[in-house]
Each structure stands twice: as C-alpha cells, then as structure tokens.
C-alpha cells in the first residue's frame, strides 16, 4: 500500500507519484476528453495522495464491496476498481463533508458526502491511512482562496474557444443587459423606463450590475437617497417588463426604517415605479419574509415599509424562511432520502424536514407575482438583502410569464440576469472556499438548488412547455458547486470582473452548447402556451425529486427514463426514414438508368444474338449493373449480427440474438453519412457499460447520456462516439475505423 501526508511527502511518496503520473494523465484524458495534441494547453492535475486496497461499500447493501485504489489529485478524487473498469471521478469542489469512524476488525470507515448528493463509503484497513486520507480530502474540498479552484487551472482544449487578444472566451458574452431589455420591449417604451449609468464602476452598490433601468422621471438625487435607505444600497430597479400590459417586476432590499425612519426620495421613487404602469391598479409591494422575521429586523434598524408613507401601494407577505432554516431543512430531507430504514421513518423524516413545504411556498409566491402582472399590477419584491428569496420568487414568476425563459438559452439568460447579475452569493451559498469562522460557515444554504427543484415541479405539471429536460437542471446544479467552470464563481458581478473570469476560465454555457441534444425535451411544443396558468398548489402535486437526490442509489431509479427512450426512438426513426428516402432515390435512379438503356437498345440494332440461355441479370448492361450495385444491400436476417459487431459486443454477450439487438451491413453507400444503419438498436435497459472494448466505462447513473452508434446500434459513452464527416451521423470509434478502411 502507498500512503503519505499531503504536506510532508516522503521519498516513497515522491517515487509513487512519479510512477503514477502517466497513468493519471491517461485516465484524465479519457474522462475529460483531452486530445494528445492539446497537452500544452492543459495543466494536468498533480497526484497528491494514493491509498490502495480500499473497499467501496454500496450504501444500500445491494451490491458487493468493490476493492480498488483512491487517487487524490489537485483537481479530482478518483476511485479505480482493481478487477473491473469501474472508475469514479469527483471534482474536489464537490467534496462536501468527510467523516471517519473508529477502527474495527473490518477496518476503518470513511464517509465522503458530496454536494451533488453522492455518498461514498470506504473501508480502509489501517487507521493511519484512513486519518491521512481524511485530512487530505478535508483540505482539498476547502480551498482557502477562490483562485485556487480547478476552473483557474484548466486550459481551453478547443482552439475555436481560445481567447482573442484580451477578449472574453466563448460563452462569456452570452448575456447583454441592453439586448435582454430590448427583447422584453423596455427599449421601445422609453416613456416608462430608462437606462442609467448611475452605478458605473459599482460606485453606489457593489452587488448590483453597472447597468440599471429605472423610471424615466427618477433623478440622481432620488437614486442616491434610495440607496442610502435600502439595505446594502440595493435600491428598487427593473428586472422584468411584461409586454402585453406594461406591468413590471422591480427588485430591491429591505428598507432601513427601524421603528420610525423614512426616506422621501425612496417614497418618490416608489411612486414613479407605480406610474410606469398605465393601469390604475395599485402597486404591490411583496415582502417574501415571514412577518415575525420582518419585525425582528425592525428592532435591528431595518424592517419593512410603513404603509402610511407609501401611497397607492398594497402590502403582501409570504412566509418563506431564511437561509438557516433552508439549510437545516435540506439536511433533514437528505437524511430521510438516504438514511431511512423503513417507510414509516421515511415519511416521518420527510414531513419533519419541511422541504416540500418550502418548495410549495416558493411556488405560491411566484404564482401570485405572475398572476398580478397578468392582471396589470406591477410588483416590487424584496426579502432581507434581496439576493436569495427575491431571486427565487421573481425567477419563478418570469418562468410562468415568459416562454423564452423556458428554453435552453432563455433559462441561461434568466440565471445570468436575476442570479449572477443581481448578486446571488454563489461563493458563500455553495461553500466554494473554506469558511474563516463560524459565521461564514452559516452562509452556506441550498437556495439555488431549491430554485431548480421548483423548476422541476413546474415541469412535472407542464411537461410540454419546457424545451429542456431534468438532466439540464441537474447538471446546472452540479456545476454550480463543482468549480470546474467560472460561471458560478464569485458573489456578484464585480467579483467576477475583479477575478477576470471571462479571460481566465471557461464558461459553463459553452460546454453545454457542445451537448445541446442531451438537454432537449422531446415533448416540447414551442407555441403551446405563453403564460402558464392553473398551476396546482395542492400538496400532492409536490414530490421528491429522486433523479436529483437519489440518482446514485442503485435500484431506486428505473434503468431507462421516458425522455431518453423517446429521444432514442425518435432518433432511430429519423435515421431509418432518412435511409429509406435514400434507397427510394437510388431505386428511382436505377430505374431511370434501366429505361435509358432500353431506349438506346431499341434505337440501335444489337451486335450480339442472345442464345436464350443467359439470365436477365447476366444480360444486363454494365451501366445498369453499376446503378443497381449502388443500392446498399441488407443482411438476409435483420436480427443477425456481423462479425465485427460480435467482436465488440458486451462482455456478457447478452445482446446477440435479442429482439433489442442490432443489425449491421458490411456494404457501403457513397453518398450516405453512415454505411447502412442498424435496423435494431440496443435497448437502454440493457446498457450497464460502454460497448467499446477499449473503454468499458460503467454508466453510474441514469443521468449519464448513452448514445447509439448509427452503424452498429450499440450504446456508447460520449467519449467513444464521434460525428461523421458530414456532421449528420454518429458512429462509435470501432465502426469509424471500419468506415475508414473501406
């Protein structure tokens, strides 16, 4: 066994690191998709620690223990099984908590809880090795500075994404404030709202963006006065304008009223916001906090607006709890999902956690805001500081109101605008860096995860109104914590500019662009509904999102999702229809060639006399034969497999002869993107690992996209699939090699 301290490496450790460096690089290339030609553009992770003969314990006890080796690098923790191809790669940013138990006869237990809800339970034979690994993982998961995370160490592998001079990398220019407000129609309605550079260089509010939209009549004095009167200087500014009737959503932080303070400038600004709406309806001021919490804040010199000082406004409160309650609620909820031993315990813990109750409260507030705008009533929304509950509720309302935000790209814009742009504290809430004290540790809270859970609940009720699927939401959540991309680093827009993230890190959105098809919802109907009304708030409509919270638990999730099966089926039908159309075209060409040959034969006398013994095929002219030979020939038995497919079949050989098996043809077509495609495709239900013999990577969860090769019909991981030359087909590496030989 090899073991050493991360900070005091001995000679044996240094030798081990040198010997394993090449292996780690190869593993890293295979998982991260790095080509050997790009080695100069990539900073390989350094091996920090290694422990051999470690047992990985299945949490549910449904699988036997797996013996393997743990490699801890500067970027990932890697578990590699000794006897199988199983590999588990976890970015260091996803390490949540690490716990160890006392040494027993079986060994020393070590539990690693990850931020994406994976729980790894290890059994290590020696106590010292367990302690060293415990300390190493604890430090790797808690960098002291944000610039130490993996996003800053990576280098662009795609030459098309290399920065030009000092410009931003691809994906960082996705969101532009002026373009988004122009799309909403704000620019056209210049009589109501205007752009202001009041916050240029973050002069007045460092957690707001530089570009703000305020009522047309707002003076600089009003804005300055409102800044001084609002917590964190977060004055009321526009975030969404509802085109059909001109109603708007404005966001801000709580006022610093105490028991009697008031601000004339803030009152004037609120009055101008009310007047931007041509409707005579009063302005709604929505406080998302419980009334008790607001009263406590009032005793601290903060609080809420005094109804006597704000004319033509109606006040509404919603009992959405603070970050501390949500953090505790999620922990109890995860205990119910991951530790409950009986059905009774599960439901008791689920009820006591209150997680689904909090989800329902958020939806209720979002629905209220959306309905208000539909009825022509503008809303001003705030919580305490305006970057947690405010971001959640107004984002939900905009999803209900605007179909653009329910698209893949539009959802990215919504996150950029109301979460990243208006200063949701991702560093603090996601725990990107180590907490310097107990108060800092209490800043961690699953606010963004909770919002994504709400989106999932809405998707369940209206599955045909969202362009994206749940895989999209789950991967956004995972990457918000992983620190592999720069998109979710920093607490506000100013932080991201100071860190120069657009030039030093890769954008998550550019990575998502490369996997766009993975996130499509096959049931999406773009023009079905503009406003999502009739959202059911009955408690029975809110369920546990097991694809998120239990996705790593073997046996809990079905082995194939309805969406993935639908996508694969539609894709297969499309491939076969394209091939059928190609065959019809070739048959028509063959008939045309045959007709032309007969015409020429009737016009000129034959120079040969047929004895009558030759067959029609043998008497066929060369030109006709060449036309007919261009039509691809299929196997006489559609369910059979070619020798090549048989040689690359799964190690258990169960795909051969199955009704869900594959069919391959050895013939090629000159103008087809793929040689004659497989008639039968492998079922998603039978896919436990990549079919490529050189890979064999295990599909850990249903979330992992399994891609069919058009030529052999087998399922492969993304690393073993490539596009054809015309970018219209998809083949595995084995079939691509055969195509090249032919």
XYZ file of C-alpha atoms in Angstrom:
742
model
C 0.000 0.000 0.000
C 1.104 3.516 -0.702
C 0.240 6.334 1.651
C 1.663 9.686 2.636
C 0.791 13.071 4.039
C -0.157 15.781 1.615
C 2.170 18.341 3.210
C 5.147 16.165 4.203
C 5.778 13.881 1.208
C 8.477 11.302 1.827
C 10.757 9.690 -0.746
C 8.462 6.719 -1.219
C 5.535 9.006 -1.946
C 7.518 11.044 -4.490
C 8.533 7.878 -6.322
C 4.947 6.648 -6.338
C 3.732 9.974 -7.677
C 6.273 9.820 -10.485
C 5.325 6.261 -11.413
C 1.603 7.026 -11.447
C 1.772 10.404 -13.181
C 1.467 8.905 -16.648
C -1.428 6.683 -15.616
C -3.306 9.576 -14.028
C -2.776 11.672 -17.162
C -4.170 8.885 -19.340
C -7.205 8.468 -17.098
C -7.718 12.230 -17.034
C -7.543 12.419 -20.836
C -10.105 9.678 -21.251
C -12.634 11.158 -18.851
C -12.152 14.839 -19.671
C -11.846 14.282 -23.405
C -8.429 15.861 -23.881
C -6.549 15.009 -27.069
C -2.846 14.277 -27.007
C -2.236 17.191 -29.372
C -3.552 19.592 -26.742
C -1.187 18.675 -23.906
C 0.444 22.088 -23.973
C -2.947 23.718 -23.409
C -3.872 21.665 -20.371
C -2.432 21.716 -16.888
C -2.577 18.134 -15.689
C -3.594 17.518 -12.096
C -0.794 16.649 -9.724
C -1.098 13.432 -7.755
C -1.229 14.298 -4.065
C -2.143 11.065 -2.386
C -2.798 7.386 -3.031
C -4.278 4.565 -0.973
C -4.536 1.003 -2.293
C -6.750 -1.930 -1.337
C -9.659 0.276 -0.316
C -13.163 -1.203 -0.206
C -16.040 0.811 -1.671
C -19.231 -0.110 0.195
C -22.618 0.025 -1.508
C -24.846 2.233 0.654
C -27.979 0.149 0.146
C -26.165 -3.154 0.533
C -27.476 -4.433 -2.800
C -24.018 -4.820 -4.353
C -20.823 -6.479 -3.041
C -17.908 -4.341 -1.882
C -15.503 -3.246 -4.623
C -11.773 -3.265 -3.931
C -9.775 -0.523 -5.583
C -7.373 2.397 -5.253
C -8.070 6.014 -4.305
C -6.053 8.679 -6.120
C -6.308 12.235 -4.792
C -5.144 14.884 -7.262
C -5.188 18.658 -7.263
C -8.414 18.544 -9.293
C -10.248 15.282 -8.572
C -10.618 12.384 -6.212
C -10.543 9.186 -8.273
C -11.560 5.683 -7.249
C -10.314 2.983 -9.647
C -11.504 -0.593 -9.133
C -8.824 -3.286 -9.290
C -10.796 -6.009 -11.088
C -13.285 -4.048 -13.197
C -13.376 -0.947 -15.385
C -15.303 0.991 -12.734
C -13.973 4.495 -12.162
C -15.479 7.284 -10.079
C -14.247 10.825 -10.717
C -15.287 13.580 -8.319
C -14.117 17.191 -8.728
C -12.618 18.465 -5.492
C -15.149 21.283 -5.475
C -17.933 18.743 -4.947
C -16.457 17.365 -1.728
C -18.865 18.410 0.997
C -18.136 16.751 4.320
C -15.691 13.990 5.216
C -16.303 11.810 8.267
C -14.365 8.880 9.688
C -15.295 6.247 12.210
C -13.279 4.257 14.744
C -11.073 1.334 13.732
C -12.795 -2.049 13.899
C -11.933 -5.613 12.935
C -13.173 -4.995 9.385
C -11.217 -1.762 9.026
C -11.638 1.979 9.448
C -14.769 3.513 7.817
C -14.536 6.801 5.913
C -17.589 8.584 4.513
C -17.412 11.296 1.847
C -20.601 13.299 1.289
C -20.604 15.266 -1.935
C -22.505 18.417 -2.810
C -24.228 16.669 -5.725
C -25.704 14.093 -3.294
C -23.266 11.257 -3.896
C -22.230 9.451 -0.717
C -19.073 7.316 -0.843
C -18.464 4.895 1.999
C -14.950 3.454 2.126
C -13.415 0.810 4.351
C -9.662 1.221 4.886
C -7.613 -1.449 6.625
C -5.176 0.813 8.508
C -6.096 3.612 10.870
C -3.187 5.878 9.861
C -4.073 5.625 6.181
C -7.665 6.497 6.981
C -6.614 9.521 9.029
C -4.203 10.778 6.359
C -6.862 10.396 3.672
C -9.403 12.144 5.900
C -7.120 15.152 6.369
C -6.171 15.291 2.690
C -9.769 15.217 1.437
C -10.847 17.788 4.022
C -8.214 20.230 2.760
C -8.823 19.522 -0.944
C -12.523 20.237 -0.548
C -11.938 23.568 1.196
C -9.522 25.846 -0.672
C -8.600 28.971 1.240
C -8.861 31.246 -1.804
C -11.258 31.193 -4.742
C -8.352 31.481 -7.189
C -7.202 28.011 -6.068
C -10.198 26.171 -7.538
C -9.931 23.974 -10.613
C -11.544 26.464 -13.015
C -8.395 28.606 -12.915
C -6.072 25.663 -13.567
C -7.803 24.349 -16.686
C -6.877 25.472 -20.176
C -9.042 25.651 -23.260
C -8.797 22.463 -25.296
C -10.832 23.646 -28.234
C -8.840 26.002 -30.446
C -12.082 27.676 -31.513
C -12.542 28.852 -27.927
C -9.097 30.345 -27.410
C -9.238 33.954 -26.362
C -8.525 36.594 -28.949
C -6.103 39.157 -27.561
C -7.717 40.263 -24.296
C -11.295 39.425 -25.236
C -13.603 37.038 -23.373
C -13.702 33.323 -24.088
C -16.674 31.740 -25.796
C -19.849 31.760 -23.703
C -18.983 34.763 -21.558
C -20.719 37.205 -23.885
C -23.994 35.283 -23.861
C -25.874 37.823 -21.777
C -26.106 41.533 -22.503
C -28.344 43.766 -20.430
C -29.407 46.049 -23.249
C -30.228 43.140 -25.567
C -32.359 41.425 -22.918
C -34.362 44.534 -22.050
C -34.806 45.211 -25.759
C -36.217 41.694 -26.133
C -38.659 42.390 -23.311
C -39.763 45.600 -25.037
C -38.432 48.061 -22.476
C -36.367 49.983 -25.033
C -39.471 50.589 -27.132
C -41.376 52.001 -24.135
C -38.947 54.815 -23.409
C -41.726 56.856 -21.861
C -41.692 54.492 -18.846
C -38.166 53.231 -18.154
C -34.671 54.406 -18.993
C -31.114 53.153 -18.748
C -28.809 54.825 -16.238
C -25.075 54.587 -15.617
C -25.714 55.664 -12.031
C -23.845 52.564 -10.784
C -20.926 52.764 -13.213
C -17.817 51.114 -11.750
C -20.119 49.843 -8.976
C -19.899 53.266 -7.373
C -23.064 53.095 -5.258
C -23.860 49.370 -4.954
C -21.132 46.770 -5.423
C -23.589 43.833 -5.550
C -25.680 45.302 -8.387
C -24.687 45.359 -12.069
C -23.285 48.513 -13.611
C -26.231 48.884 -15.997
C -29.561 49.639 -14.338
C -33.040 50.531 -15.573
C -35.086 52.985 -13.508
C -38.294 55.031 -14.032
C -37.917 57.819 -16.551
C -38.525 60.590 -14.044
C -36.059 59.314 -11.447
C -33.365 61.862 -10.625
C -29.860 61.108 -9.422
C -30.765 62.573 -6.029
C -33.672 60.145 -5.734
C -31.450 57.177 -6.576
C -28.759 58.208 -4.093
C -31.345 58.729 -1.355
C -32.940 55.356 -2.022
C -29.516 53.664 -1.954
C -28.823 55.074 1.485
C -32.235 53.960 2.716
C -32.056 50.359 1.466
C -30.002 47.504 2.920
C -26.679 47.010 1.071
C -27.615 50.054 -1.074
C -29.852 47.775 -3.163
C -32.401 50.305 -4.403
C -35.536 49.362 -6.440
C -34.619 48.690 -10.105
C -36.363 46.990 -13.014
C -35.775 43.305 -13.742
C -38.774 42.328 -15.921
C -41.280 44.215 -18.059
C -44.436 42.385 -19.141
C -45.047 43.398 -22.743
C -48.832 42.715 -23.001
C -49.856 45.398 -20.488
C -46.713 47.207 -19.304
C -46.724 45.795 -15.765
C -43.293 45.214 -14.269
C -41.273 43.388 -11.621
C -38.911 45.570 -9.625
C -36.474 44.175 -7.063
C -34.712 45.699 -4.080
C -33.644 45.045 -0.476
C -35.449 45.839 2.778
C -35.611 49.474 3.920
C -33.643 50.704 6.924
C -36.745 52.025 8.638
C -36.300 50.846 12.192
C -39.370 51.986 14.110
C -39.896 55.427 12.585
C -37.337 56.281 9.896
C -38.484 57.282 6.425
C -36.929 58.467 3.162
C -38.698 60.956 0.920
C -36.521 60.062 -2.085
C -37.369 56.371 -1.741
C -41.069 57.176 -1.478
C -40.846 59.334 -4.616
C -39.031 56.550 -6.479
C -41.725 54.058 -5.497
C -44.399 56.448 -6.719
C -42.631 56.757 -10.084
C -42.474 52.953 -10.359
C -46.234 52.805 -9.791
C -46.775 55.432 -12.500
C -44.811 53.475 -15.138
C -47.846 51.231 -15.448
C -50.696 52.844 -17.349
C -53.141 50.705 -15.383
C -54.898 52.392 -12.492
C -54.234 49.375 -10.284
C -52.178 49.959 -7.117
C -48.565 48.853 -6.856
C -47.989 45.600 -4.961
C -45.097 45.544 -2.508
C -44.284 41.898 -1.804
C -42.205 41.002 1.240
C -41.220 37.332 0.948
C -40.257 37.013 4.638
C -42.432 35.745 7.480
C -43.933 38.695 9.379
C -42.141 37.662 12.572
C -38.757 37.821 10.844
C -39.553 41.251 9.430
C -40.473 42.502 12.902
C -37.194 41.187 14.322
C -35.313 43.067 11.610
C -37.251 46.203 12.532
C -35.762 46.014 16.003
C -32.311 45.941 14.369
C -32.929 49.179 12.478
C -34.154 47.532 9.283
C -37.635 46.121 8.726
C -40.318 46.966 6.173
C -42.069 49.914 4.582
C -44.578 51.910 6.602
C -47.903 51.798 4.775
C -48.637 55.368 5.904
C -45.706 56.749 3.916
C -46.276 54.912 0.626
C -49.444 55.969 -1.155
C -51.303 53.782 -3.650
C -49.481 50.622 -2.561
C -50.716 47.325 -1.163
C -48.520 45.119 1.002
C -48.339 41.322 0.836
C -46.188 38.991 2.924
C -45.218 35.382 2.218
C -43.834 33.013 4.813
C -40.640 31.921 3.061
C -37.986 31.031 5.602
C -34.395 32.311 5.699
C -31.175 30.601 4.631
C -30.569 28.989 8.018
C -33.937 27.242 8.076
C -33.449 26.085 4.475
C -30.003 24.668 5.244
C -31.347 22.685 8.177
C -34.376 21.593 6.172
C -32.276 20.195 3.358
C -30.047 18.261 5.738
C -33.071 16.608 7.352
C -34.527 15.981 3.908
C -31.335 14.265 2.710
C -31.264 12.142 5.858
C -34.776 10.987 5.010
C -33.786 10.178 1.420
C -30.509 8.460 2.241
C -30.770 7.002 5.750
C -34.371 5.937 6.321
C -34.674 2.214 7.018
C -38.452 1.898 6.861
C -41.375 3.535 5.094
C -42.668 4.945 8.374
C -39.315 6.533 9.203
C -39.038 7.925 5.687
C -42.367 9.749 5.776
C -41.817 10.991 9.319
C -38.431 12.470 8.449
C -39.730 13.863 5.167
C -42.539 15.660 6.975
C -40.303 16.973 9.737
C -37.778 18.332 7.217
C -40.381 20.669 5.716
C -38.523 20.665 2.370
C -41.572 20.141 0.174
C -43.482 22.688 2.230
C -40.801 25.272 1.477
C -40.923 24.352 -2.215
C -44.668 24.914 -2.226
C -44.281 28.318 -0.516
C -41.902 29.464 -3.242
C -44.266 28.331 -5.999
C -47.185 30.035 -4.269
C -45.348 33.362 -4.168
C -44.142 33.034 -7.763
C -47.666 32.268 -8.969
C -49.012 35.300 -7.088
C -46.470 37.620 -8.725
C -47.170 36.195 -12.184
C -50.943 36.487 -11.779
C -50.555 40.070 -10.584
C -48.664 41.059 -13.725
C -51.200 39.319 -15.955
C -53.888 41.451 -14.321
C -51.862 44.611 -14.958
C -50.463 45.066 -11.449
C -46.766 45.889 -11.089
C -44.840 44.327 -8.209
C -41.887 45.421 -6.089
C -40.311 42.366 -4.445
C -37.774 42.136 -1.632
C -36.679 39.933 1.255
C -33.880 40.999 3.604
C -30.980 41.780 1.282
C -32.738 40.915 -1.973
C -30.400 38.208 -3.270
C -31.949 34.938 -2.014
C -35.739 34.700 -1.693
C -36.167 37.626 -4.061
C -34.131 35.877 -6.773
C -36.104 32.666 -6.267
C -39.601 34.116 -6.431
C -39.169 36.578 -9.284
C -37.393 33.916 -11.366
C -40.324 31.556 -10.838
C -42.752 34.300 -11.870
C -40.798 35.039 -15.045
C -40.723 31.344 -15.964
C -44.504 31.312 -15.755
C -44.903 34.554 -17.718
C -42.305 34.340 -20.475
C -41.902 31.288 -22.761
C -38.414 32.476 -23.728
C -37.119 31.668 -20.247
C -38.448 28.133 -20.667
C -35.996 27.461 -23.493
C -32.454 26.195 -23.025
C -30.848 29.505 -23.920
C -33.512 31.613 -22.242
C -33.045 29.795 -18.947
C -29.344 30.656 -19.094
C -30.275 34.305 -19.638
C -32.616 34.203 -16.641
C -29.826 32.833 -14.429
C -27.358 35.391 -15.769
C -29.786 38.234 -15.117
C -31.502 37.553 -11.814
C -28.934 35.335 -10.093
C -25.480 36.244 -11.360
C -26.191 39.831 -12.400
C -28.064 40.902 -9.270
C -25.622 39.342 -6.852
C -26.735 35.986 -5.516
C -23.758 34.993 -3.365
C -22.718 31.750 -5.055
C -19.339 31.611 -3.316
C -20.930 31.849 0.118
C -24.089 29.825 -0.536
C -22.279 26.967 -2.312
C -19.266 26.914 0.002
C -16.684 27.327 -2.740
C -13.981 28.277 -0.239
C -13.256 27.335 3.367
C -15.181 29.315 5.973
C -12.881 31.521 8.020
C -15.181 31.420 11.060
C -18.464 30.009 12.306
C -20.491 32.928 10.960
C -19.091 32.388 7.467
C -19.978 28.690 7.662
C -23.594 29.648 8.330
C -23.747 31.472 4.985
C -23.937 28.135 3.121
C -27.511 27.383 2.020
C -29.156 25.465 -0.876
C -31.030 28.479 -2.273
C -30.136 27.844 -5.926
C -30.755 24.083 -5.634
C -34.151 24.880 -4.161
C -34.998 27.080 -7.136
C -34.060 24.284 -9.559
C -36.261 21.912 -7.559
C -39.153 24.329 -8.057
C -38.499 24.384 -11.807
C -38.647 20.588 -11.821
C -42.017 20.665 -10.024
C -43.335 23.072 -12.672
C -42.002 20.826 -15.438
C -43.908 17.892 -13.962
C -47.162 19.828 -14.223
C -46.474 21.336 -17.660
C -44.104 18.889 -19.439
C -44.809 20.235 -22.931
C -43.935 23.849 -22.107
C -40.212 23.479 -21.344
C -37.572 22.962 -24.020
C -35.127 21.394 -21.563
C -35.334 18.214 -19.505
C -34.388 17.403 -15.915
C -30.847 16.385 -16.938
C -30.262 20.047 -17.798
C -31.299 21.190 -14.320
C -29.277 18.502 -12.548
C -26.098 19.340 -14.441
C -26.549 23.067 -13.809
C -26.856 22.324 -10.104
C -23.785 20.080 -10.114
C -21.661 22.632 -11.931
C -22.763 25.429 -9.618
C -20.815 23.570 -6.921
C -18.025 21.811 -8.846
C -15.902 24.935 -9.568
C -14.848 23.431 -12.909
C -16.162 26.467 -14.790
C -16.056 30.143 -13.959
C -19.755 30.883 -14.475
C -20.837 30.384 -10.853
C -17.723 31.709 -9.144
C -17.861 34.954 -7.183
C -20.583 36.567 -5.097
C -21.521 39.268 -7.583
C -20.749 40.741 -10.986
C -17.982 42.905 -9.539
C -16.228 39.853 -8.079
C -16.251 38.132 -11.455
C -14.756 41.176 -13.149
C -12.080 41.567 -10.495
C -11.127 37.899 -10.925
C -11.136 38.309 -14.748
C -13.116 35.112 -15.070
C -14.105 35.748 -18.676
C -10.436 35.547 -19.702
C -9.118 33.038 -17.174
C -11.852 30.393 -17.039
C -14.226 28.571 -19.306
C -17.948 29.359 -19.353
C -20.359 26.572 -18.439
C -22.685 27.668 -21.228
C -20.073 26.966 -23.914
C -19.689 23.439 -22.525
C -23.465 22.994 -22.593
C -23.558 24.128 -26.224
C -21.466 21.079 -27.124
C -24.057 18.782 -25.528
C -27.198 20.642 -26.578
C -29.030 17.488 -27.701
C -28.609 15.913 -24.261
C -30.897 18.518 -22.730
C -33.780 18.552 -25.210
C -37.288 17.654 -24.102
C -38.905 15.552 -26.870
C -42.399 16.577 -25.720
C -41.757 20.315 -26.044
C -44.315 22.356 -28.015
C -42.863 25.863 -28.557
C -46.097 27.689 -29.370
C -48.368 25.880 -26.959
C -48.696 28.483 -24.192
C -47.339 31.913 -23.382
C -48.436 32.225 -19.765
C -48.510 29.089 -17.609
C -51.703 29.493 -15.646
C -53.561 26.976 -13.500
C -50.503 25.781 -11.589
C -51.846 23.349 -8.999
C -50.715 24.179 -5.456
C -52.244 21.111 -3.819
C -49.677 19.369 -1.559
C -49.982 16.128 -3.537
C -48.515 17.890 -6.595
C -45.119 18.303 -4.924
C -42.921 15.211 -4.913
C -39.375 14.203 -4.022
C -37.053 14.702 -6.981
C -35.385 11.294 -6.835
C -33.456 11.825 -10.079
C -31.582 14.595 -8.246
C -31.329 13.380 -4.661
C -31.140 9.600 -5.246
C -29.527 9.401 -8.643
C -26.501 7.466 -7.370
C -28.535 4.854 -5.497
C -28.611 1.568 -7.387
C -32.097 0.134 -7.761
C -34.097 3.228 -6.791
C -34.322 4.818 -10.228
C -35.641 2.994 -13.309
C -32.909 1.882 -15.692
C -34.333 3.964 -18.508
C -36.171 7.259 -18.433
C -39.210 8.015 -20.548
C -37.485 11.054 -22.041
C -34.326 9.148 -23.026
C -36.346 6.302 -24.551
C -38.437 8.811 -26.501
C -35.355 10.658 -27.757
C -33.666 7.403 -28.813
C -36.832 6.157 -30.530
C -37.379 9.385 -32.461
C -33.722 9.457 -33.415
C -33.824 5.860 -34.640
C -36.961 6.526 -36.669
C -35.308 9.575 -38.220
C -32.207 7.587 -39.187
C -34.268 4.801 -40.769
C -36.547 7.247 -42.599
C -33.514 9.052 -44.000
C -32.075 5.734 -45.161
C -35.425 4.730 -46.674
C -35.596 8.003 -48.589
C -32.045 7.417 -49.813
C -32.965 3.928 -51.018
C -36.048 5.230 -52.840
C -33.853 7.796 -54.582
C -31.358 5.145 -55.655
C -34.117 2.849 -56.905
C -35.523 5.709 -58.960
C -32.054 6.392 -60.359
C -31.622 2.708 -61.188
C -34.977 2.614 -62.976
C -34.046 5.727 -64.910
C -30.757 4.152 -65.952
C -32.544 0.978 -66.990
C -35.110 2.935 -69.002
C -32.401 4.909 -70.800
C -30.539 1.713 -71.672
C -33.681 0.085 -73.094
C -34.326 3.165 -75.205
C -30.821 3.075 -76.635
C -31.141 -0.673 -77.309
C -34.385 -0.231 -79.270
C -32.937 2.598 -81.351
C -29.804 0.682 -82.466
C -29.611 -2.957 -83.646
C -27.886 -5.360 -81.327
C -24.483 -6.605 -82.430
C -24.947 -9.819 -80.468
C -27.537 -12.574 -80.709
C -28.839 -13.930 -77.456
C -28.997 -17.696 -77.499
C -31.728 -17.630 -74.927
C -29.635 -19.367 -72.249
C -28.426 -16.227 -70.492
C -30.347 -14.901 -67.494
C -31.771 -11.425 -67.350
C -29.128 -10.456 -64.770
C -26.238 -11.630 -66.927
C -27.614 -9.883 -69.970
C -27.851 -6.648 -68.064
C -25.740 -3.824 -69.423
C -22.749 -2.555 -67.373
C -24.374 0.818 -66.818
C -27.498 -0.724 -65.310
C -25.418 -3.052 -63.166
C -23.458 -0.127 -61.769
C -26.643 1.726 -60.885
C -28.162 -1.257 -59.116
C -24.960 -2.067 -57.252
C -25.015 1.397 -55.727
C -28.079 0.452 -53.667
C -26.955 -0.813 -50.237
C -27.694 -4.453 -49.573
C -29.046 -5.580 -46.215
C -28.427 -8.775 -44.350
C -30.867 -11.551 -45.181
C -31.586 -11.839 -41.450
C -32.321 -8.449 -39.890
C -31.755 -9.748 -36.389
C -28.307 -11.129 -37.137
C -25.025 -9.522 -36.200
C -21.955 -9.069 -38.334
C -18.643 -10.488 -37.222
C -17.427 -7.002 -36.396
C -20.407 -6.314 -34.140
C -19.998 -9.660 -32.439
C -16.371 -8.927 -31.702
C -17.250 -5.657 -29.971
C -20.267 -6.910 -28.066
C -20.565 -6.607 -24.324
C -18.551 -8.973 -22.200
C -21.665 -10.863 -21.109
C -22.701 -11.392 -24.724
C -26.364 -10.815 -23.954
C -27.008 -8.514 -26.899
C -26.532 -11.193 -29.579
C -29.837 -12.617 -30.744
C -32.012 -10.366 -28.562
C -35.032 -8.660 -30.048
C -33.452 -5.430 -28.849
C -30.201 -6.390 -30.534
C -28.517 -4.898 -33.544
C -28.162 -5.431 -37.247
C -25.229 -4.339 -39.338
C -24.426 -4.336 -43.003
C -20.975 -4.511 -44.470
C -21.933 -2.716 -47.650
C -21.275 0.995 -48.023
C -23.012 3.827 -49.739
C -21.018 6.517 -51.402
C -23.242 9.472 -50.514
C -24.537 8.314 -47.156
C -23.179 9.712 -43.903
C -23.175 6.224 -42.386
C -22.956 2.814 -44.005
C -26.290 1.069 -43.922
C -27.565 1.876 -40.405
C -28.510 -0.698 -37.808
C -32.115 -1.859 -38.056
C -32.248 -2.776 -34.379
C -30.790 -0.609 -31.642
C -29.664 -1.789 -28.243
C -32.221 -1.140 -25.517
C -31.346 1.454 -22.900
C -32.464 -1.031 -20.271
C -29.572 -3.383 -21.083
C -26.860 -0.712 -21.049
C -24.674 -1.082 -17.974
C -21.413 -0.037 -19.585
C -19.964 1.448 -22.755
C -19.898 -1.117 -25.581
C -16.455 -0.040 -26.763
C -13.920 -2.745 -25.889
C -11.194 -0.177 -25.314
C -13.364 1.723 -22.821
C -15.942 -0.346 -20.964
C -16.785 2.621 -18.724
C -19.664 1.886 -16.395
C -22.800 4.006 -16.611
C -23.060 5.105 -12.990
C -26.456 6.777 -13.162
C -29.429 7.189 -15.427
C -28.360 10.802 -15.860
C -25.380 9.819 -17.997
C -26.253 10.099 -21.676
C -25.906 6.823 -23.548
C -25.519 7.333 -27.291
C -26.333 4.878 -30.069
C -23.906 4.256 -32.887
C -25.877 4.571 -36.125
C -23.871 1.806 -37.785
C -23.791 -0.975 -35.174
C -26.678 0.143 -32.962
C -24.796 -0.309 -29.709
C -24.768 2.131 -26.804
C -21.586 4.019 -26.010
C -20.414 6.759 -23.699
C -19.860 10.196 -25.184
C -16.083 9.739 -25.304
C -16.399 6.759 -27.668
C -18.786 8.423 -30.148
C -17.844 10.733 -32.995
C -19.669 12.551 -35.760
C -19.355 11.520 -39.386
C -17.605 13.760 -41.884
C -20.847 15.454 -42.924
C -21.773 16.021 -39.241
C -25.116 14.256 -39.803
C -24.345 10.819 -38.409
C -22.915 9.370 -35.239
C -20.627 6.351 -35.122
C -18.505 4.656 -32.496
C -14.723 4.516 -32.751
C -14.791 0.867 -33.889
C -17.250 1.493 -36.715
C -15.397 4.665 -37.700
C -12.211 2.626 -38.111
C -14.050 0.161 -40.366
C -15.512 3.036 -42.402
C -12.042 4.480 -42.919
C -10.676 1.113 -44.039
C -13.448 0.782 -46.593
